[in-house]
mmCIF file of N, CA and C in Angstrom:
data_model
loop_
_atom_site.group_PDB
_atom_site.id
_atom_site.type_symbol
_atom_site.label_atom_id
_atom_site.label_comp_id
_atom_site.label_asym_id
_atom_site.label_seq_id
_atom_site.Cartn_x
_atom_site.Cartn_y
_atom_site.Cartn_z
ATOM 1 N N UNK E 17 0.799 -1.186 -0.012
ATOM 2 C CA UNK E 17 -0.022 -0.027 0.048
ATOM 3 C C UNK E 17 0.952 1.219 0.047
ATOM 4 N N UNK E 18 0.605 2.248 -0.692
ATOM 5 C CA UNK E 18 1.180 3.547 -0.705
ATOM 6 C C UNK E 18 0.745 4.391 0.310
ATOM 7 N N UNK E 19 1.720 5.074 1.019
ATOM 8 C CA UNK E 19 1.354 6.020 2.121
ATOM 9 C C UNK E 19 2.095 7.228 1.859
ATOM 10 N N UNK E 20 1.706 8.367 2.528
ATOM 11 C CA UNK E 20 2.389 9.716 2.350
ATOM 12 C C UNK E 20 2.811 10.235 3.645
ATOM 13 N N UNK E 21 4.179 10.719 3.552
ATOM 14 C CA UNK E 21 4.844 11.241 4.827
ATOM 15 C C UNK E 21 5.220 12.621 4.458
ATOM 16 N N UNK E 22 5.623 13.378 5.435
ATOM 17 C CA UNK E 22 6.066 14.879 5.282
ATOM 18 C C UNK E 22 7.603 14.857 5.419
ATOM 19 N N UNK E 23 8.224 15.302 4.389
ATOM 20 C CA UNK E 23 9.697 15.584 4.457
ATOM 21 C C UNK E 23 10.037 17.032 4.495
ATOM 22 N N UNK E 24 11.046 17.433 5.093
ATOM 23 C CA UNK E 24 11.638 18.630 5.194
ATOM 24 C C UNK E 24 12.870 18.633 4.502
ATOM 25 N N UNK E 25 13.108 19.725 3.652
ATOM 26 C CA UNK E 25 14.449 19.720 2.899
ATOM 27 C C UNK E 25 14.560 18.541 2.066
ATOM 28 N N UNK E 26 13.398 18.229 1.419
ATOM 29 C CA UNK E 26 13.376 16.912 0.580
ATOM 30 C C UNK E 26 14.622 16.980 -0.411
ATOM 31 N N UNK E 27 15.114 15.979 -0.607
ATOM 32 C CA UNK E 27 16.243 15.790 -1.733
ATOM 33 C C UNK E 27 17.581 16.432 -1.340
ATOM 34 N N UNK E 28 17.776 16.900 -0.187
ATOM 35 C CA UNK E 28 19.012 17.485 0.114
ATOM 36 C C UNK E 28 19.656 16.653 1.160
ATOM 37 N N UNK E 29 21.042 17.054 1.516
ATOM 38 C CA UNK E 29 21.723 16.298 2.542
ATOM 39 C C UNK E 29 21.083 16.434 3.805
ATOM 40 N N UNK E 30 20.372 17.393 3.987
ATOM 41 C CA UNK E 30 19.718 17.824 5.363
ATOM 42 C C UNK E 30 18.267 17.366 5.407
ATOM 43 N N UNK E 31 17.921 16.341 4.627
ATOM 44 C CA UNK E 31 16.568 15.961 4.599
ATOM 45 C C UNK E 31 16.002 15.315 6.048
ATOM 46 N N UNK E 32 14.687 15.645 6.363
ATOM 47 C CA UNK E 32 14.221 15.197 7.629
ATOM 48 C C UNK E 32 12.843 14.761 7.488
ATOM 49 N N UNK E 33 12.296 13.732 8.160
ATOM 50 C CA UNK E 33 11.023 13.274 8.175
ATOM 51 C C UNK E 33 10.240 13.791 9.361
ATOM 52 N N UNK E 34 8.954 14.187 9.161
ATOM 53 C CA UNK E 34 8.299 14.793 10.292
ATOM 54 C C UNK E 34 7.923 13.692 11.286
ATOM 55 N N UNK E 35 8.029 14.008 12.475
ATOM 56 C CA UNK E 35 7.568 13.034 13.431
ATOM 57 C C UNK E 35 7.116 13.810 14.641
ATOM 58 N N UNK E 36 6.257 13.066 15.502
ATOM 59 C CA UNK E 36 5.751 13.524 16.722
ATOM 60 C C UNK E 36 6.338 12.921 17.902
ATOM 61 N N UNK E 37 6.393 13.625 18.901
ATOM 62 C CA UNK E 37 6.972 12.970 20.229
ATOM 63 C C UNK E 37 5.655 12.784 21.051
ATOM 64 N N UNK E 38 5.520 11.383 21.497
ATOM 65 C CA UNK E 38 4.582 10.904 22.290
ATOM 66 C C UNK E 38 5.112 10.445 23.584
ATOM 67 N N UNK E 39 4.457 10.834 24.710
ATOM 68 C CA UNK E 39 4.749 10.291 26.015
ATOM 69 C C UNK E 39 4.220 8.820 26.011
ATOM 70 N N UNK E 40 5.004 7.853 26.492
ATOM 71 C CA UNK E 40 4.658 6.473 26.638
ATOM 72 C C UNK E 40 4.934 6.130 28.074
ATOM 73 N N UNK E 41 3.813 5.526 28.742
ATOM 74 C CA UNK E 41 4.062 5.159 30.123
ATOM 75 C C UNK E 41 4.036 3.682 30.174
ATOM 76 N N UNK E 42 4.842 3.006 30.924
ATOM 77 C CA UNK E 42 4.905 1.522 31.233
ATOM 78 C C UNK E 42 5.154 1.352 32.711
ATOM 79 N N UNK E 43 5.047 0.108 33.106
ATOM 80 C CA UNK E 43 5.254 -0.299 34.424
ATOM 81 C C UNK E 43 6.701 0.332 35.045
ATOM 82 N N UNK E 44 7.650 0.187 34.162
ATOM 83 C CA UNK E 44 9.143 0.517 34.364
ATOM 84 C C UNK E 44 9.253 2.083 34.510
ATOM 85 N N UNK E 45 8.131 2.849 33.933
ATOM 86 C CA UNK E 45 8.407 4.374 33.757
ATOM 87 C C UNK E 45 7.768 4.924 32.609
ATOM 88 N N UNK E 46 8.196 6.110 32.386
ATOM 89 C CA UNK E 46 7.664 6.816 31.142
ATOM 90 C C UNK E 46 8.925 7.246 30.235
ATOM 91 N N UNK E 47 8.581 7.376 28.982
ATOM 92 C CA UNK E 47 9.606 7.743 28.063
ATOM 93 C C UNK E 47 8.958 8.331 26.794
ATOM 94 N N UNK E 48 9.709 9.226 26.114
ATOM 95 C CA UNK E 48 9.250 9.745 24.858
ATOM 96 C C UNK E 48 9.570 9.134 23.573
ATOM 97 N N UNK E 49 8.680 8.795 22.786
ATOM 98 C CA UNK E 49 8.803 7.900 21.585
ATOM 99 C C UNK E 49 8.484 8.908 20.355
ATOM 100 N N UNK E 50 9.400 8.971 19.302
ATOM 101 C CA UNK E 50 9.186 9.751 18.205
ATOM 102 C C UNK E 50 8.299 8.758 17.246
ATOM 103 N N UNK E 51 7.270 9.445 16.595
ATOM 104 C CA UNK E 51 6.317 8.838 15.884
ATOM 105 C C UNK E 51 6.192 9.496 14.505
ATOM 106 N N UNK E 52 6.329 8.569 13.538
ATOM 107 C CA UNK E 52 6.232 9.098 12.033
ATOM 108 C C UNK E 52 4.800 8.873 11.706
ATOM 109 N N UNK E 53 4.105 9.916 11.142
ATOM 110 C CA UNK E 53 2.721 9.868 10.692
ATOM 111 C C UNK E 53 2.817 9.535 9.220
ATOM 112 N N UNK E 54 2.080 8.318 8.846
ATOM 113 C CA UNK E 54 1.889 7.901 7.395
ATOM 114 C C UNK E 54 0.419 8.020 7.170
ATOM 115 N N UNK E 55 0.218 8.904 6.151
ATOM 116 C CA UNK E 55 -1.125 9.118 5.823
ATOM 117 C C UNK E 55 -1.600 8.201 4.609
ATOM 118 N N UNK E 56 -2.814 7.687 4.756
ATOM 119 C CA UNK E 56 -3.249 6.920 3.502
ATOM 120 C C UNK E 56 -3.707 7.738 2.418
ATOM 121 N N UNK E 57 -4.076 8.902 2.554
ATOM 122 C CA UNK E 57 -4.608 9.819 1.591
ATOM 123 C C UNK E 57 -3.690 10.992 1.420
ATOM 124 N N UNK E 58 -3.140 11.300 0.257
ATOM 125 C CA UNK E 58 -2.378 12.446 -0.170
ATOM 126 C C UNK E 58 -2.869 13.775 0.306
ATOM 127 N N UNK E 59 -4.254 13.942 0.171
ATOM 128 C CA UNK E 59 -4.790 15.212 0.484
ATOM 129 C C UNK E 59 -4.729 15.530 2.008
ATOM 130 N N UNK E 60 -5.012 14.276 2.813
ATOM 131 C CA UNK E 60 -4.883 14.515 4.277
ATOM 132 C C UNK E 60 -3.541 14.949 4.645
ATOM 133 N N UNK E 61 -2.376 14.249 3.994
ATOM 134 C CA UNK E 61 -0.952 14.642 4.448
ATOM 135 C C UNK E 61 -0.817 16.100 3.971
ATOM 136 N N UNK E 62 -1.350 16.587 2.864
ATOM 137 C CA UNK E 62 -1.059 17.945 2.418
ATOM 138 C C UNK E 62 -1.785 18.986 3.405
ATOM 139 N N UNK E 63 -3.012 18.592 3.844
ATOM 140 C CA UNK E 63 -3.762 19.401 4.849
ATOM 141 C C UNK E 63 -2.891 19.535 6.144
ATOM 142 N N UNK E 64 -2.331 18.442 6.554
ATOM 143 C CA UNK E 64 -1.565 18.449 7.817
ATOM 144 C C UNK E 64 -0.436 19.260 7.703
ATOM 145 N N UNK E 65 0.287 19.172 6.461
ATOM 146 C CA UNK E 65 1.392 20.082 6.126
ATOM 147 C C UNK E 65 1.171 21.565 6.240
ATOM 148 N N UNK E 66 0.071 21.941 5.668
ATOM 149 C CA UNK E 66 -0.478 23.290 5.727
ATOM 150 C C UNK E 66 -0.756 23.810 7.149
ATOM 151 N N UNK E 67 -1.278 22.948 8.020
ATOM 152 C CA UNK E 67 -1.513 23.293 9.319
ATOM 153 C C UNK E 67 -0.142 23.571 10.137
ATOM 154 N N UNK E 68 0.907 22.561 9.756
ATOM 155 C CA UNK E 68 2.124 22.762 10.339
ATOM 156 C C UNK E 68 2.800 24.201 9.981
ATOM 157 N N UNK E 69 2.557 24.544 8.646
ATOM 158 C CA UNK E 69 3.162 25.851 8.035
ATOM 159 C C UNK E 69 2.540 27.023 8.831
ATOM 160 N N UNK E 70 1.177 26.826 9.212
ATOM 161 C CA UNK E 70 0.541 27.868 9.947
ATOM 162 C C UNK E 70 0.964 28.034 11.316
ATOM 163 N N UNK E 71 1.624 26.954 11.802
ATOM 164 C CA UNK E 71 2.340 27.138 13.072
ATOM 165 C C UNK E 71 3.890 27.515 13.036
ATOM 166 N N UNK E 72 4.210 28.129 11.896
ATOM 167 C CA UNK E 72 5.556 28.526 11.662
ATOM 168 C C UNK E 72 6.595 27.536 11.382
ATOM 169 N N UNK E 73 6.087 26.246 10.927
ATOM 170 C CA UNK E 73 7.121 25.257 10.546
ATOM 171 C C UNK E 73 7.531 25.594 9.155
ATOM 172 N N UNK E 74 8.720 25.058 8.812
ATOM 173 C CA UNK E 74 9.105 25.243 7.409
ATOM 174 C C UNK E 74 8.214 24.648 6.461
ATOM 175 N N UNK E 75 8.101 24.814 5.127
ATOM 176 C CA UNK E 75 7.219 24.135 4.384
ATOM 177 C C UNK E 75 7.819 22.731 4.165
ATOM 178 N N UNK E 76 6.787 21.765 4.209
ATOM 179 C CA UNK E 76 7.122 20.343 4.058
ATOM 180 C C UNK E 76 6.647 19.803 2.783
ATOM 181 N N UNK E 77 7.183 18.897 2.318
ATOM 182 C CA UNK E 77 6.974 18.166 0.936
ATOM 183 C C UNK E 77 6.269 16.855 1.311
ATOM 184 N N UNK E 78 5.173 16.603 0.714
ATOM 185 C CA UNK E 78 4.274 15.532 0.814
ATOM 186 C C UNK E 78 4.984 14.330 -0.241
ATOM 187 N N UNK E 79 5.491 13.446 0.269
ATOM 188 C CA UNK E 79 6.076 12.185 -0.563
ATOM 189 C C UNK E 79 5.497 10.975 -0.323
ATOM 190 N N UNK E 80 5.052 10.243 -1.510
ATOM 191 C CA UNK E 80 4.442 8.887 -1.372
ATOM 192 C C UNK E 80 5.556 7.838 -1.343
ATOM 193 N N UNK E 81 5.362 6.839 -0.523
ATOM 194 C CA UNK E 81 6.269 5.706 -0.337
ATOM 195 C C UNK E 81 5.350 4.397 -0.277
ATOM 196 N N UNK E 82 6.128 3.432 -0.426
ATOM 197 C CA UNK E 82 5.391 2.027 -0.192
ATOM 198 C C UNK E 82 5.465 1.834 1.383
ATOM 199 N N UNK E 83 4.448 1.489 1.841
ATOM 200 C CA UNK E 83 4.137 1.396 3.407
ATOM 201 C C UNK E 83 5.463 0.494 3.938
ATOM 202 N N UNK E 84 5.666 -0.603 3.303
ATOM 203 C CA UNK E 84 6.827 -1.448 3.876
ATOM 204 C C UNK E 84 8.035 -0.782 3.985
ATOM 205 N N UNK E 85 8.365 0.106 2.961
ATOM 206 C CA UNK E 85 9.621 0.856 3.047
ATOM 207 C C UNK E 85 9.709 1.764 4.028
ATOM 208 N N UNK E 86 8.543 2.509 4.361
ATOM 209 C CA UNK E 86 8.491 3.523 5.565
ATOM 210 C C UNK E 86 8.659 2.623 6.814
ATOM 211 N N UNK E 87 8.018 1.496 7.019
ATOM 212 C CA UNK E 87 8.119 0.598 8.063
ATOM 213 C C UNK E 87 9.529 0.130 8.499
ATOM 214 N N UNK E 88 10.209 -0.142 7.252
ATOM 215 C CA UNK E 88 11.569 -0.457 7.390
ATOM 216 C C UNK E 88 12.504 0.646 7.968
ATOM 217 N N UNK E 89 12.243 1.815 7.322
ATOM 218 C CA UNK E 89 13.016 2.898 7.820
ATOM 219 C C UNK E 89 12.751 3.231 9.185
ATOM 220 N N UNK E 90 11.489 3.262 9.660
ATOM 221 C CA UNK E 90 11.137 3.565 11.070
ATOM 222 C C UNK E 90 11.817 2.472 11.940
ATOM 223 N N UNK E 91 11.824 1.213 11.631
ATOM 224 C CA UNK E 91 12.466 0.302 12.377
ATOM 225 C C UNK E 91 13.858 0.439 12.682
ATOM 226 N N UNK E 92 14.536 0.852 11.532
ATOM 227 C CA UNK E 92 16.012 0.992 11.543
ATOM 228 C C UNK E 92 16.451 2.268 12.246
ATOM 229 N N UNK E 93 15.542 3.301 12.309
ATOM 230 C CA UNK E 93 15.806 4.529 12.946
ATOM 231 C C UNK E 93 15.304 4.637 14.523
ATOM 232 N N UNK E 94 14.628 3.543 14.884
ATOM 233 C CA UNK E 94 14.064 3.667 16.130
ATOM 234 C C UNK E 94 12.804 4.334 16.284
ATOM 235 N N UNK E 95 12.135 4.579 15.336
ATOM 236 C CA UNK E 95 10.729 5.398 15.292
ATOM 237 C C UNK E 95 9.654 4.343 15.217
ATOM 238 N N UNK E 96 8.497 5.041 15.732
ATOM 239 C CA UNK E 96 7.220 4.147 15.700
ATOM 240 C C UNK E 96 6.532 4.834 14.508
ATOM 241 N N UNK E 97 5.723 3.930 13.809
ATOM 242 C CA UNK E 97 5.024 4.377 12.750
ATOM 243 C C UNK E 97 3.527 4.411 12.941
ATOM 244 N N UNK E 98 2.812 5.559 12.691
ATOM 245 C CA UNK E 98 1.345 5.604 13.034
ATOM 246 C C UNK E 98 0.561 5.835 11.713
ATOM 247 N N UNK E 99 -0.230 4.943 11.279
ATOM 248 C CA UNK E 99 -1.044 5.063 10.064
ATOM 249 C C UNK E 99 -2.278 5.891 10.343
ATOM 250 N N UNK E 100 -2.349 6.972 9.525
ATOM 251 C CA UNK E 100 -3.524 7.934 9.631
ATOM 252 C C UNK E 100 -4.589 7.400 8.429
ATOM 253 N N UNK E 101 -5.646 6.914 8.871
ATOM 254 C CA UNK E 101 -6.587 6.449 7.946
ATOM 255 C C UNK E 101 -7.215 7.632 6.959
ATOM 256 N N UNK E 102 -7.632 7.109 5.841
ATOM 257 C CA UNK E 102 -8.217 8.059 4.886
ATOM 258 C C UNK E 102 -9.286 8.828 5.554
ATOM 259 N N UNK E 103 -9.434 10.151 5.478
ATOM 260 C CA UNK E 103 -10.390 10.964 5.835
ATOM 261 C C UNK E 103 -10.308 11.341 7.241
ATOM 262 N N UNK E 104 -9.321 10.880 8.005
ATOM 263 C CA UNK E 104 -9.057 11.370 9.481
ATOM 264 C C UNK E 104 -8.487 12.845 9.384
ATOM 265 N N UNK E 105 -9.095 13.499 10.383
ATOM 266 C CA UNK E 105 -8.315 14.861 10.407
ATOM 267 C C UNK E 105 -7.462 14.852 11.574
ATOM 268 N N UNK E 106 -6.144 14.542 11.146
ATOM 269 C CA UNK E 106 -5.024 14.640 12.134
ATOM 270 C C UNK E 106 -4.790 16.114 12.132
ATOM 271 N N UNK E 107 -4.453 16.490 13.544
ATOM 272 C CA UNK E 107 -4.272 17.927 13.830
ATOM 273 C C UNK E 107 -2.735 17.880 14.616
ATOM 274 N N UNK E 108 -1.945 18.782 14.117
ATOM 275 C CA UNK E 108 -0.700 18.931 14.830
ATOM 276 C C UNK E 108 -0.911 19.196 16.264
ATOM 277 N N UNK E 109 0.117 18.846 17.039
ATOM 278 C CA UNK E 109 0.054 19.368 18.547
ATOM 279 C C UNK E 109 0.218 20.791 18.662
ATOM 280 N N UNK E 110 -0.239 21.481 19.647
ATOM 281 C CA UNK E 110 -0.217 22.970 19.807
ATOM 282 C C UNK E 110 1.169 23.231 20.151
ATOM 283 N N UNK E 111 2.146 22.466 20.685
ATOM 284 C CA UNK E 111 3.489 22.759 21.132
ATOM 285 C C UNK E 111 4.462 21.850 20.168
ATOM 286 N N UNK E 112 5.457 22.530 19.851
ATOM 287 C CA UNK E 112 6.515 22.107 18.859
ATOM 288 C C UNK E 112 7.783 21.953 19.681
ATOM 289 N N UNK E 113 8.776 21.120 19.133
ATOM 290 C CA UNK E 113 10.130 21.266 19.726
ATOM 291 C C UNK E 113 10.810 22.540 19.180
ATOM 292 N N UNK E 114 11.703 23.019 19.977
ATOM 293 C CA UNK E 114 12.379 24.267 19.564
ATOM 294 C C UNK E 114 13.413 24.030 18.564
ATOM 295 N N UNK E 115 14.101 22.843 18.466
ATOM 296 C CA UNK E 115 15.031 22.672 17.430
ATOM 297 C C UNK E 115 14.879 21.166 17.026
ATOM 298 N N UNK E 116 14.733 20.889 15.667
ATOM 299 C CA UNK E 116 14.497 19.602 15.139
ATOM 300 C C UNK E 116 15.931 18.948 15.036
ATOM 301 N N UNK E 117 15.828 17.657 14.819
ATOM 302 C CA UNK E 117 17.063 16.887 14.574
ATOM 303 C C UNK E 117 17.743 17.259 13.270
ATOM 304 N N UNK E 118 16.836 17.626 12.214
ATOM 305 C CA UNK E 118 17.504 17.886 10.888
ATOM 306 C C UNK E 118 18.094 19.296 10.986
ATOM 307 N N UNK E 119 17.815 20.078 12.042
ATOM 308 C CA UNK E 119 18.398 21.470 12.093
ATOM 309 C C UNK E 119 19.727 21.383 12.920
ATOM 310 N N UNK E 120 20.131 20.229 13.540
ATOM 311 C CA UNK E 120 21.190 20.296 14.433
ATOM 312 C C UNK E 120 22.446 20.823 13.983
ATOM 313 N N UNK E 121 22.689 20.636 12.624
ATOM 314 C CA UNK E 121 23.890 21.261 12.059
ATOM 315 C C UNK E 121 23.928 22.774 11.839
ATOM 316 N N UNK E 122 22.693 23.325 11.732
ATOM 317 C CA UNK E 122 22.620 24.632 11.546
ATOM 318 C C UNK E 122 22.867 25.461 12.673
ATOM 319 N N UNK E 123 23.468 26.758 12.531
ATOM 320 C CA UNK E 123 23.672 27.487 13.723
ATOM 321 C C UNK E 123 22.295 28.000 14.170
ATOM 322 N N UNK E 124 22.235 28.132 15.465
ATOM 323 C CA UNK E 124 21.031 28.602 16.266
ATOM 324 C C UNK E 124 20.814 30.072 15.994
ATOM 325 N N UNK E 125 19.764 30.402 15.201
ATOM 326 C CA UNK E 125 19.379 31.809 14.951
ATOM 327 C C UNK E 125 19.252 32.637 16.101
ATOM 328 N N UNK E 126 18.871 32.020 17.311
ATOM 329 C CA UNK E 126 18.537 32.689 18.565
ATOM 330 C C UNK E 126 19.676 33.138 19.231
ATOM 331 N N UNK E 127 20.802 32.635 19.050
ATOM 332 C CA UNK E 127 22.100 32.858 19.547
ATOM 333 C C UNK E 127 22.892 33.657 18.749
ATOM 334 N N UNK E 128 22.949 35.137 19.072
ATOM 335 C CA UNK E 128 23.820 35.985 18.321
ATOM 336 C C UNK E 128 25.229 35.672 18.518
ATOM 337 N N UNK E 129 26.039 36.103 17.364
ATOM 338 C CA UNK E 129 27.436 36.238 17.531
ATOM 339 C C UNK E 129 28.064 37.039 18.644
ATOM 340 N N UNK E 130 29.197 36.813 19.120
ATOM 341 C CA UNK E 130 29.890 37.779 20.077
ATOM 342 C C UNK E 130 29.905 39.075 19.406
ATOM 343 N N UNK E 131 30.382 39.049 18.103
ATOM 344 C CA UNK E 131 30.637 40.295 17.413
ATOM 345 C C UNK E 131 29.359 41.171 17.434
ATOM 346 N N UNK E 132 28.027 40.588 17.127
ATOM 347 C CA UNK E 132 26.898 41.336 17.063
ATOM 348 C C UNK E 132 26.672 41.810 18.456
ATOM 349 N N UNK E 133 26.890 41.191 19.614
ATOM 350 C CA UNK E 133 26.759 41.516 20.884
ATOM 351 C C UNK E 133 27.645 42.894 21.211
ATOM 352 N N UNK E 134 28.901 42.860 20.716
ATOM 353 C CA UNK E 134 29.836 44.012 20.700
ATOM 354 C C UNK E 134 29.249 45.133 19.989
ATOM 355 N N UNK E 135 28.779 44.879 18.806
ATOM 356 C CA UNK E 135 28.280 46.016 18.001
ATOM 357 C C UNK E 135 26.979 46.577 18.738
ATOM 358 N N UNK E 136 26.152 45.987 19.369
ATOM 359 C CA UNK E 136 25.087 46.342 20.140
ATOM 360 C C UNK E 136 25.567 47.355 21.225
ATOM 361 N N UNK E 137 26.464 46.764 21.954
ATOM 362 C CA UNK E 137 27.002 47.479 23.159
ATOM 363 C C UNK E 137 27.546 48.949 22.616
ATOM 364 N N UNK E 138 28.269 48.882 21.597
ATOM 365 C CA UNK E 138 29.022 50.092 20.999
ATOM 366 C C UNK E 138 27.785 51.076 20.499
ATOM 367 N N UNK E 139 26.691 50.470 19.898
ATOM 368 C CA UNK E 139 25.543 51.286 19.449
ATOM 369 C C UNK E 139 24.951 51.960 20.514
ATOM 370 N N UNK E 140 24.721 51.221 21.568
ATOM 371 C CA UNK E 140 23.957 51.685 22.879
ATOM 372 C C UNK E 140 24.873 52.864 23.585
ATOM 373 N N UNK E 141 26.160 52.688 23.553
ATOM 374 C CA UNK E 141 27.028 53.800 24.090
ATOM 375 C C UNK E 141 26.945 55.018 23.259
ATOM 376 N N UNK E 142 27.001 54.988 22.010
ATOM 377 C CA UNK E 142 26.848 56.018 21.136
ATOM 378 C C UNK E 142 25.531 56.693 21.261
ATOM 379 N N UNK E 143 24.539 55.883 21.458
ATOM 380 C CA UNK E 143 23.133 56.437 21.503
ATOM 381 C C UNK E 143 22.954 57.333 22.940
ATOM 382 N N UNK E 144 23.754 56.660 24.076
ATOM 383 C CA UNK E 144 23.671 57.295 25.238
ATOM 384 C C UNK E 144 24.433 58.760 25.194
ATOM 385 N N UNK E 145 25.499 58.742 24.274
ATOM 386 C CA UNK E 145 26.233 60.029 24.172
ATOM 387 C C UNK E 145 25.275 61.128 23.584
ATOM 388 N N UNK E 146 24.406 60.684 22.670
ATOM 389 C CA UNK E 146 23.533 61.564 21.998
ATOM 390 C C UNK E 146 22.465 62.062 23.030
ATOM 391 N N UNK E 147 22.190 61.403 23.963
ATOM 392 C CA UNK E 147 21.094 61.925 25.008
ATOM 393 C C UNK E 147 21.363 62.963 25.810
#
């Protein structure tokens, strides 16, 4: 069966597959499990991707794969697979991770360089001289 998943940076070295983190509780304790959503219907996957984009996620590409291929990928990566039946209205969670695994090699945009901090300090001193 063909299923549809969401990819970020499709076709690049920094390609990533969309997954959710779910809290799993067992008798031994609880842990977080990454779950890949595989949609039976391409339109449902596209709708989910658009909802992610509305939450300030980067644009995702909807890609079709053989379900067995995605299951094999998930097994090898330690991910769980959740099949989303046709016509189900899957909704992204309200909270997202701050930094995705496929962004790990990218510099953190929230952390300015020391040079930028120095320039800000100089700018503030100059502004104070004008007051």
